[in-house]
Tab-separated table of C-alpha atoms in Angstrom:
chain	number	residue	atom	x	y	z
A	296	MET	CA	-25.746	107.436	119.154
A	297	SER	CA	-25.209	111.275	119.140
A	298	PRO	CA	-26.691	113.079	115.911
A	299	LEU	CA	-22.811	114.088	115.121
A	300	CYS	CA	-21.764	110.406	115.274
A	301	PHE	CA	-24.468	109.625	113.544
A	302	LEU	CA	-23.658	112.055	110.637
A	303	CYS	CA	-20.130	110.850	110.696
A	304	SER	CA	-21.224	107.180	110.410
A	305	LEU	CA	-23.645	108.348	107.517
A	306	LEU	CA	-20.972	109.927	105.390
A	307	LEU	CA	-18.153	107.142	106.157
A	308	THR	CA	-20.748	104.849	104.608
A	309	VAL	CA	-21.257	106.862	101.452
A	310	PHE	CA	-18.110	108.399	100.991
A	311	PRO	CA	-15.358	105.669	102.260
A	312	PRO	CA	-12.281	106.989	103.217
A	313	PHE	CA	-9.931	106.945	100.220
A	314	THR	CA	-7.034	104.802	100.440
A	315	SER	CA	-4.064	104.471	97.735
A	316	PRO	CA	-4.650	101.755	95.534
A	317	SER	CA	-2.452	98.871	96.767
A	318	PRO	CA	0.247	97.291	94.291
A	319	THR	CA	-1.606	94.449	92.265
A	320	ILE	CA	0.270	91.956	90.056
A	321	LEU	CA	-1.741	89.404	87.715
A	322	PHE	CA	-0.072	86.112	86.491
A	323	GLN	CA	-1.554	84.307	83.639
A	324	GLY	CA	-1.562	80.641	85.156
A	325	PHE	CA	-1.110	78.856	81.783
A	326	ASN	CA	0.181	78.605	78.191
A	327	TRP	CA	-1.605	77.074	74.832
A	328	GLU	CA	-0.244	73.639	75.936
A	329	SER	CA	-1.327	73.159	79.143
A	330	CYS	CA	-4.039	70.804	78.508
A	331	ASN	CA	-1.329	68.335	77.759
A	332	LYS	CA	0.557	68.357	81.111
A	333	LYS	CA	0.432	64.849	82.409
A	334	GLY	CA	-1.087	64.476	85.499
A	335	GLY	CA	-3.334	67.541	84.825
A	336	TRP	CA	-2.525	71.323	85.059
A	337	TYR	CA	-4.137	71.900	88.158
A	338	ASN	CA	-1.934	69.465	90.195
A	339	PHE	CA	0.907	71.127	88.062
A	340	LEU	CA	0.615	74.311	88.891
A	341	LYS	CA	0.063	73.669	92.663
A	342	LYS	CA	3.304	72.619	92.507
A	343	ARG	CA	4.487	75.834	91.399
A	344	ILE	CA	2.651	78.186	93.820
A	345	PRO	CA	5.761	79.143	96.278
A	346	ASP	CA	7.611	80.653	93.208
A	347	ILE	CA	4.685	82.476	92.110
A	348	ALA	CA	4.187	83.555	95.461
A	349	SER	CA	7.670	84.662	95.606
A	350	ALA	CA	7.594	86.302	92.646
A	351	GLY	CA	4.775	89.172	94.445
A	352	ILE	CA	2.094	87.732	92.394
A	353	THR	CA	-1.422	88.769	93.696
A	354	HIS	CA	-3.943	87.320	91.528
A	355	VAL	CA	-3.847	84.411	89.093
A	356	TRP	CA	-5.755	84.145	85.943
A	357	LEU	CA	-6.849	80.389	85.167
A	358	ARG	CA	-7.982	78.797	82.149
A	359	PRO	CA	-11.849	78.060	81.263
A	360	PRO	CA	-13.141	75.450	83.923
A	361	SER	CA	-15.995	74.238	81.916
A	362	GLN	CA	-16.627	71.069	79.642
A	363	SER	CA	-15.342	71.898	76.238
A	364	ALA	CA	-16.159	70.383	72.441
A	365	ALA	CA	-12.992	71.954	71.162
A	366	PRO	CA	-9.703	70.118	70.448
A	367	GLN	CA	-7.136	69.745	73.395
A	368	ALA	CA	-5.287	73.305	72.912
A	369	PHE	CA	-8.550	75.254	72.518
A	370	ALA	CA	-9.953	73.355	75.856
A	371	GLY	CA	-12.037	75.731	77.585
A	372	TYR	CA	-12.691	78.159	74.807
A	373	MET	CA	-15.386	76.624	73.162
A	374	PRO	CA	-17.160	75.753	76.140
A	375	GLY	CA	-20.649	73.602	76.567
A	376	ARG	CA	-21.966	71.861	79.947
A	377	LEU	CA	-20.699	75.163	81.919
A	378	TYR	CA	-21.552	73.416	85.201
A	379	ASP	CA	-19.458	70.504	84.048
A	380	LEU	CA	-15.960	70.876	85.491
A	381	ASN	CA	-15.131	67.558	85.979
A	382	ALA	CA	-14.790	67.117	82.182
A	383	SER	CA	-12.080	69.873	81.835
A	384	SER	CA	-8.652	68.851	80.438
A	385	TYR	CA	-6.817	70.531	83.171
A	386	GLY	CA	-8.297	68.431	86.041
A	387	SER	CA	-11.259	67.806	88.060
A	388	GLN	CA	-13.637	70.205	90.069
A	389	ASN	CA	-11.997	68.922	93.108
A	390	GLU	CA	-8.529	69.640	91.868
A	391	LEU	CA	-9.336	73.059	90.852
A	392	LYS	CA	-10.920	73.699	94.128
A	393	SER	CA	-7.797	72.523	96.066
A	394	LEU	CA	-5.626	74.580	93.603
A	395	ILE	CA	-7.726	77.827	94.374
A	396	GLN	CA	-7.657	76.937	98.344
A	397	ALA	CA	-3.766	76.666	98.036
A	398	PHE	CA	-3.393	80.093	96.344
A	399	ASN	CA	-5.719	81.509	99.131
A	400	LYS	CA	-3.330	80.338	101.476
A	401	LYS	CA	-0.797	82.462	100.279
A	402	GLY	CA	-2.765	85.479	99.968
A	403	ILE	CA	-3.510	84.954	96.154
A	404	LYS	CA	-6.921	85.253	94.262
A	405	CYS	CA	-7.935	83.472	91.235
A	406	LEU	CA	-9.445	84.326	88.325
A	407	ALA	CA	-11.561	82.366	85.866
A	408	ASP	CA	-11.763	82.697	82.391
A	409	ILE	CA	-15.136	83.375	81.257
A	410	VAL	CA	-15.971	81.997	77.928
A	411	ILE	CA	-19.707	83.501	77.250
A	412	ASN	CA	-19.995	84.949	73.756
A	413	HIS	CA	-20.801	81.556	72.324
A	414	ARG	CA	-21.046	78.215	73.834
A	415	THR	CA	-21.207	74.444	72.029
A	416	ALA	CA	-24.489	72.444	71.799
A	417	GLU	CA	-24.821	69.307	73.140
A	418	LYS	CA	-27.062	67.914	70.416
A	419	LYS	CA	-28.668	68.504	67.719
A	420	ASP	CA	-32.425	69.745	67.071
A	421	SER	CA	-35.225	68.602	64.432
A	422	ARG	CA	-33.668	70.182	61.729
A	423	GLY	CA	-30.508	68.456	62.230
A	424	ILE	CA	-28.467	71.564	63.477
A	425	TRP	CA	-26.215	71.692	66.702
A	426	CYS	CA	-28.299	73.885	69.081
A	427	ILE	CA	-29.415	72.041	71.919
A	428	PHE	CA	-27.243	73.134	74.779
A	429	GLU	CA	-27.262	71.239	78.216
A	430	GLY	CA	-25.843	72.880	81.252
A	431	GLY	CA	-24.568	70.062	83.096
A	432	THR	CA	-26.813	69.838	85.811
A	433	PRO	CA	-29.950	67.518	86.569
A	434	ASP	CA	-32.314	70.191	86.447
A	435	LYS	CA	-32.712	72.730	83.759
A	436	ARG	CA	-30.531	75.485	84.639
A	437	LEU	CA	-28.504	76.725	81.402
A	438	ASP	CA	-30.529	74.040	79.291
A	439	TRP	CA	-31.156	75.875	76.005
A	440	GLY	CA	-32.543	75.793	72.374
A	441	PRO	CA	-32.075	77.465	69.023
A	442	SER	CA	-34.055	80.600	70.272
A	443	PHE	CA	-31.104	81.663	72.828
A	444	ILE	CA	-29.064	81.993	69.978
A	445	CYS	CA	-28.528	85.614	68.517
A	446	ARG	CA	-31.030	86.208	65.326
A	447	HIS	CA	-28.328	86.786	62.793
A	448	ASP	CA	-26.321	83.848	63.672
A	449	THR	CA	-27.992	81.902	60.794
A	450	THR	CA	-25.542	79.009	60.457
A	451	TYR	CA	-27.512	77.885	64.351
A	452	SER	CA	-30.330	80.443	64.872
A	453	ASP	CA	-34.127	79.556	64.341
A	454	GLY	CA	-34.746	83.626	63.759
A	455	ARG	CA	-36.432	83.959	67.287
A	456	GLY	CA	-33.359	85.494	69.350
A	457	HIS	CA	-32.456	89.256	69.590
A	458	PRO	CA	-29.925	90.747	67.168
A	459	ASP	CA	-26.204	90.315	67.906
A	460	SER	CA	-25.099	93.607	70.129
A	461	GLY	CA	-21.442	92.727	69.110
A	462	GLU	CA	-19.524	91.248	66.377
A	463	PRO	CA	-19.831	87.882	65.230
A	464	PHE	CA	-18.234	84.351	65.719
A	465	GLY	CA	-18.082	81.718	63.238
A	466	PRO	CA	-17.108	78.663	64.878
A	467	ALA	CA	-19.717	78.241	67.539
A	468	PRO	CA	-23.541	79.329	67.897
A	469	ASP	CA	-23.340	83.383	69.322
A	470	ILE	CA	-25.737	83.386	72.596
A	471	ASP	CA	-28.405	86.110	73.016
A	472	HIS	CA	-27.243	88.186	75.826
A	473	LEU	CA	-30.404	90.326	75.547
A	474	ASN	CA	-32.310	87.333	76.805
A	475	PRO	CA	-33.354	87.668	80.402
A	476	ARG	CA	-33.121	84.156	81.301
A	477	VAL	CA	-29.504	84.218	79.761
A	478	GLN	CA	-28.771	86.836	81.807
A	479	LYS	CA	-29.817	85.430	84.898
A	480	GLU	CA	-28.769	82.063	84.637
A	481	LEU	CA	-25.140	83.087	83.254
A	482	SER	CA	-24.936	85.545	86.544
A	483	ASP	CA	-26.066	82.711	88.925
A	484	TRP	CA	-23.507	80.142	87.054
A	485	MET	CA	-20.785	82.924	87.875
A	486	ASN	CA	-21.729	83.399	91.435
A	487	TRP	CA	-21.479	79.596	91.832
A	488	LEU	CA	-18.147	79.792	90.319
A	489	LYS	CA	-17.405	82.228	93.343
A	490	THR	CA	-19.120	80.570	96.109
A	491	GLU	CA	-18.670	76.827	95.332
A	492	ILE	CA	-15.476	76.961	93.559
A	493	GLY	CA	-13.671	79.774	95.358
A	494	PHE	CA	-13.103	82.378	92.680
A	495	ASP	CA	-12.473	85.671	93.189
A	496	GLY	CA	-12.924	87.173	90.094
A	497	TRP	CA	-13.147	87.016	86.096
A	498	ARG	CA	-11.386	87.263	82.762
A	499	PHE	CA	-13.803	88.012	80.268
A	500	ASP	CA	-12.853	86.616	76.757
A	501	PHE	CA	-13.856	88.033	73.467
A	502	VAL	CA	-15.713	90.736	74.832
A	503	LYS	CA	-16.200	92.342	71.222
A	504	GLY	CA	-18.884	89.747	70.781
A	505	TYR	CA	-21.555	91.659	72.836
A	506	ALA	CA	-22.256	94.934	73.916
A	507	PRO	CA	-20.112	96.822	76.702
A	508	SER	CA	-23.430	97.252	78.497
A	509	ILE	CA	-23.697	93.442	78.989
A	510	THR	CA	-20.627	93.120	80.576
A	511	ARG	CA	-22.098	95.872	82.944
A	512	LEU	CA	-24.604	93.908	83.819
A	513	TYR	CA	-22.720	90.743	84.755
A	514	MET	CA	-20.135	92.631	86.824
A	515	LYS	CA	-23.246	94.252	88.475
A	516	ASN	CA	-24.689	91.119	89.093
A	517	THR	CA	-21.575	89.342	90.477
A	518	MET	CA	-19.499	91.731	91.863
A	519	PRO	CA	-16.151	90.304	91.543
A	520	HIS	CA	-13.331	91.639	93.638
A	521	PHE	CA	-11.227	91.999	90.368
A	522	ALA	CA	-12.206	91.598	86.341
A	523	VAL	CA	-10.244	92.092	83.622
A	524	ALA	CA	-11.402	91.744	79.775
A	525	GLU	CA	-9.751	90.843	76.346
A	526	LYS	CA	-10.760	93.830	74.045
A	527	TRP	CA	-8.418	92.940	70.977
A	528	ASP	CA	-8.540	95.193	68.138
A	529	SER	CA	-5.949	96.001	65.493
A	530	LEU	CA	-3.478	98.900	66.024
A	531	SER	CA	-2.996	101.367	63.305
A	532	TYR	CA	-0.205	100.584	60.306
A	533	ARG	CA	1.468	102.405	57.832
A	534	GLN	CA	1.754	101.097	53.907
A	535	ASP	CA	5.225	100.036	54.712
A	536	GLY	CA	3.892	97.820	57.378
A	537	LYS	CA	5.602	99.823	60.276
A	538	LEU	CA	3.408	100.593	63.369
A	539	ASP	CA	1.945	104.296	63.109
A	540	GLY	CA	3.440	106.868	65.490
A	541	ARG	CA	0.158	107.660	67.133
A	542	GLN	CA	-2.466	104.817	68.285
A	543	ASP	CA	-4.606	107.522	69.916
A	544	ALA	CA	-7.759	106.145	68.170
A	545	HIS	CA	-6.856	102.678	69.518
A	546	ARG	CA	-6.818	103.836	73.038
A	547	ARG	CA	-9.684	106.053	73.202
A	548	ASN	CA	-11.653	102.879	71.806
A	549	LEU	CA	-10.493	101.023	74.953
A	550	LYS	CA	-11.463	103.897	77.121
A	551	TYR	CA	-15.036	104.132	75.295
A	552	TRP	CA	-15.383	100.525	76.043
A	553	VAL	CA	-14.456	100.777	79.834
A	554	GLN	CA	-16.523	103.672	80.411
A	555	ALA	CA	-19.246	101.994	78.744
A	556	ALA	CA	-18.888	98.677	80.667
A	557	GLY	CA	-19.617	100.630	83.798
A	558	GLY	CA	-16.176	101.784	84.721
A	559	ALA	CA	-15.500	98.801	87.236
A	560	VAL	CA	-13.897	96.568	84.864
A	561	THR	CA	-10.226	96.515	83.357
A	562	ALA	CA	-9.050	95.918	80.041
A	563	PHE	CA	-5.977	94.489	78.767
A	564	ASP	CA	-3.791	97.428	77.107
A	565	PHE	CA	-3.239	96.260	73.810
A	566	THR	CA	-2.277	99.490	73.010
A	567	THR	CA	0.873	99.437	75.188
A	568	LYS	CA	1.719	95.803	73.937
A	569	GLY	CA	1.630	97.105	70.433
A	570	ILE	CA	3.546	100.015	71.153
A	571	LEU	CA	6.543	98.617	73.559
A	572	GLN	CA	7.134	95.812	71.268
A	573	ALA	CA	7.917	98.519	68.420
A	574	ALA	CA	9.712	100.799	70.553
A	575	VAL	CA	12.094	98.121	72.300
A	576	GLN	CA	13.285	97.662	68.396
A	577	GLY	CA	15.390	101.003	68.262
A	578	GLU	CA	12.423	103.090	68.320
A	579	LEU	CA	12.131	104.352	72.376
A	580	TRP	CA	10.848	107.781	71.145
A	581	ARG	CA	7.659	105.788	70.841
A	582	LEU	CA	6.989	105.530	74.522
A	583	LYS	CA	6.175	109.365	74.851
A	584	ASP	CA	3.179	110.828	73.578
A	585	SER	CA	2.472	114.459	72.507
A	586	SER	CA	1.490	115.436	76.110
A	587	GLY	CA	4.302	114.145	77.230
A	588	LYS	CA	2.697	110.685	79.011
A	589	PRO	CA	2.548	107.270	78.050
A	590	PRO	CA	1.431	106.695	74.850
A	591	GLY	CA	-1.028	103.656	75.667
A	592	PHE	CA	-3.899	102.760	77.208
A	593	ILE	CA	-2.013	103.818	80.829
A	594	GLY	CA	-1.637	107.493	79.465
A	595	LEU	CA	-5.623	107.839	79.634
A	596	LEU	CA	-7.346	105.250	82.073
A	597	PRO	CA	-4.347	103.897	84.025
A	598	GLN	CA	-6.811	102.725	87.051
A	599	ASN	CA	-8.413	100.220	84.421
A	600	ALA	CA	-5.574	98.991	82.042
A	601	VAL	CA	-3.672	95.493	82.275
A	602	THR	CA	-0.354	95.546	80.728
A	603	PHE	CA	1.405	92.469	79.513
A	604	ILE	CA	4.068	91.697	77.308
A	605	ASP	CA	2.610	88.368	76.096
A	606	ASN	CA	-0.409	85.717	76.446
A	607	HIS	CA	-1.568	82.352	75.480
A	608	ASP	CA	-2.428	84.180	71.941
A	609	THR	CA	0.222	86.297	71.190
A	610	GLY	CA	2.890	84.436	72.383
A	611	SER	CA	3.277	80.722	73.650
A	612	THR	CA	3.169	78.333	70.715
A	613	GLN	CA	0.545	80.305	68.756
A	614	ARG	CA	2.706	83.375	68.286
A	615	LEU	CA	0.061	85.444	66.766
A	616	TRP	CA	1.700	88.609	67.809
A	617	PRO	CA	4.637	87.968	69.640
A	618	PHE	CA	6.730	89.979	71.850
A	619	PRO	CA	10.675	90.302	70.415
A	620	SER	CA	12.101	87.331	72.321
A	621	ASP	CA	15.323	88.876	73.016
A	622	LYS	CA	13.610	92.129	74.091
A	623	VAL	CA	11.134	90.683	76.664
A	624	MET	CA	12.916	91.705	79.922
A	625	LEU	CA	12.961	95.360	78.468
A	626	GLY	CA	9.149	95.119	78.515
A	627	TYR	CA	8.908	93.813	82.043
A	628	ALA	CA	11.101	96.698	83.184
A	629	TYR	CA	8.788	98.952	81.715
A	630	ILE	CA	5.304	97.398	82.890
A	631	LEU	CA	6.483	96.713	86.390
A	632	THR	CA	7.306	99.804	86.998
A	633	HIS	CA	4.574	101.998	85.559
A	634	PRO	CA	1.087	102.465	86.114
A	635	GLY	CA	-1.706	100.174	85.084
A	636	THR	CA	-1.678	96.577	86.558
A	637	PRO	CA	1.150	94.260	84.932
A	638	SER	CA	0.453	90.837	84.234
A	639	ILE	CA	3.489	88.266	83.632
A	640	PHE	CA	2.900	85.341	81.716
A	641	TYR	CA	3.674	81.904	82.729
A	642	ASP	CA	6.101	80.888	79.893
A	643	HIS	CA	8.388	83.936	80.600
A	644	LEU	CA	8.607	83.553	84.483
A	645	PHE	CA	9.023	79.710	84.366
A	646	ASP	CA	9.836	78.182	80.732
A	647	TRP	CA	12.006	80.969	79.654
A	648	VAL	CA	13.707	81.161	83.498
A	649	LEU	CA	13.137	84.618	83.877
A	650	LYS	CA	11.804	84.287	87.941
A	651	LYS	CA	14.935	85.924	89.137
A	652	GLU	CA	14.959	89.156	86.937
A	653	ILE	CA	10.925	89.461	87.092
A	654	GLY	CA	10.971	88.963	90.595
A	655	LYS	CA	13.273	91.684	91.156
A	656	LEU	CA	11.367	94.140	89.333
A	657	ALA	CA	8.260	93.264	90.866
A	658	ALA	CA	9.587	93.362	94.558
A	659	ILE	CA	10.670	96.942	93.588
A	660	ARG	CA	7.399	97.917	92.388
A	661	THR	CA	5.778	96.605	96.087
A	662	LYS	CA	8.369	97.969	98.178
A	663	ASN	CA	7.742	101.282	96.273
A	664	GLY	CA	4.143	101.297	96.258
A	665	ILE	CA	3.758	101.792	92.563
A	666	ASN	CA	0.081	101.056	91.643
A	667	THR	CA	-2.355	101.763	88.983
A	668	THR	CA	-2.603	105.613	89.408
A	669	SER	CA	1.080	106.396	90.072
A	670	ARG	CA	2.873	109.344	88.341
A	671	VAL	CA	5.036	109.241	85.483
A	672	ASN	CA	7.956	111.603	84.681
A	673	ILE	CA	9.174	110.973	81.097
A	674	LEU	CA	12.833	111.994	81.358
A	675	ALA	CA	14.061	110.787	78.116
A	676	SER	CA	12.889	109.625	74.853
A	677	GLN	CA	14.845	108.957	71.911
A	678	SER	CA	15.516	106.229	69.517
A	679	ASP	CA	18.165	104.446	72.060
A	680	LEU	CA	17.128	105.442	75.718
A	681	TYR	CA	14.070	105.877	77.325
A	682	VAL	CA	13.911	107.175	81.076
A	683	ALA	CA	11.270	107.982	83.027
A	684	ALA	CA	10.983	108.516	86.978
A	685	ILE	CA	7.729	107.258	88.650
A	686	ASP	CA	6.108	108.748	91.489
A	687	ASP	CA	9.423	110.230	92.186
A	688	LYS	CA	10.778	107.094	94.209
A	689	ILE	CA	11.944	105.234	91.105
A	690	ILE	CA	13.657	105.743	87.752
A	691	THR	CA	13.800	103.005	85.016
A	692	LYS	CA	15.707	103.302	82.074
A	693	ILE	CA	15.832	100.998	78.721
A	694	GLY	CA	17.693	100.954	75.824
A	695	PRO	CA	21.216	100.557	75.077
A	696	LYS	CA	22.629	104.004	75.335
A	697	MET	CA	24.967	104.399	78.274
A	698	ASP	CA	25.232	107.965	78.632
A	699	LEU	CA	22.595	109.295	80.861
A	700	ARG	CA	24.249	112.342	81.515
A	701	ASN	CA	22.484	114.050	84.777
A	702	LEU	CA	19.077	112.051	84.537
A	703	ILE	CA	19.798	109.877	87.569
A	704	PRO	CA	19.903	112.244	90.779
A	705	ARG	CA	22.639	111.301	93.285
A	706	ASN	CA	20.056	110.182	95.838
A	707	PHE	CA	19.052	107.212	93.675
A	708	LYS	CA	20.962	103.893	93.924
A	709	VAL	CA	20.821	101.025	91.405
A	710	ALA	CA	18.050	98.497	92.550
A	711	THR	CA	18.442	95.916	89.865
A	712	SER	CA	19.437	95.850	85.806
A	713	GLY	CA	19.877	93.650	83.142
A	714	LYS	CA	20.650	93.787	79.489
A	715	ASP	CA	19.534	97.164	78.301
A	716	TYR	CA	17.559	97.903	81.507
A	717	ALA	CA	18.031	99.586	85.040
A	718	VAL	CA	16.061	100.567	87.656
A	719	TRP	CA	17.142	103.212	90.399
A	720	GLN	CA	15.319	103.712	93.548
A	721	LYS	CA	15.659	106.492	96.429
A	722	LYS	CA	18.724	105.722	98.978
């Protein structure tokens, strides 16, 4: 090899050629009641794969796969024997592998819900406290005792663990993620989920429970294709209960967390959700910040933002913070045409029979190459009208106002529309 060829090869290795981000669309493949599906959720969801693929989905987020000590609806979110995937409320290990393989055949990657902040014990110790953990294997992997619990979790710990590096979690023991054995054995388990089960990435549950440096470590040790974290903090509200007009501190906290976690992981954009569900109720002026950009996390780090309308906590049968039910399609018209990685909720695609409308928006996104870093030019942001051009390829309109004056150029045509929303693309 000539010196010139060697240099070129070296440069391409160290500095890979830049390629535009490909459109990624996430799908939450379950709701709060999935554990109650007769015949198992894995088998049921497998039958839905053709519809999921036709909606333009590229990644599917599945529920926590391990044995769980919690009641049915909480199944997976109070994990115990992490390697035991046959005691899941959603189906067997083989059924899960078959589901993932079927998704892969359609070019869809699967994310495992990683619940590692806390863990339920298998039995009591000599003190009569539930703090003896079993991993679900014949050997000692993930077999821990009370010293593997954070020191300040006095309900379960024996005081020998490290201090908790994040927020406490009352219902179950807080795992000591500063313990080197915890870090190694959880990393090994996650890599097993990749190599043996077929997962390609992660959804990290309750990352507020441990320091962002811990997420950075697990990202480095497991190298997922895609990962998103749940960092759910309350937004800022006025004394009258209405959402504050600015949420800069909230989205900056998301930005700081992502950066402290190494920058490779994404985070659910709770800022955009909160602003958007207030905006669609006659306050569309909220969708433009003081710099003329989107006001959520997508206005700061769109490449690290995962936008969504609802999930199993905020919506479904829990309804902890639901999007206005009659405005859901306005929400999807926004997130499926704007930067960030949009996430579609199972209930909306299937139970609400919105597959056709959502699918049209997803197809427009894919066709026009709208991606995580697409440029947004906000043309109007009034109480009853929001109009934005994205990458100069599509124009999105939200709101009941019909008088658009000269906002839509003549070389754009309507690509899809519904009640109080429309999207144009170039002819």
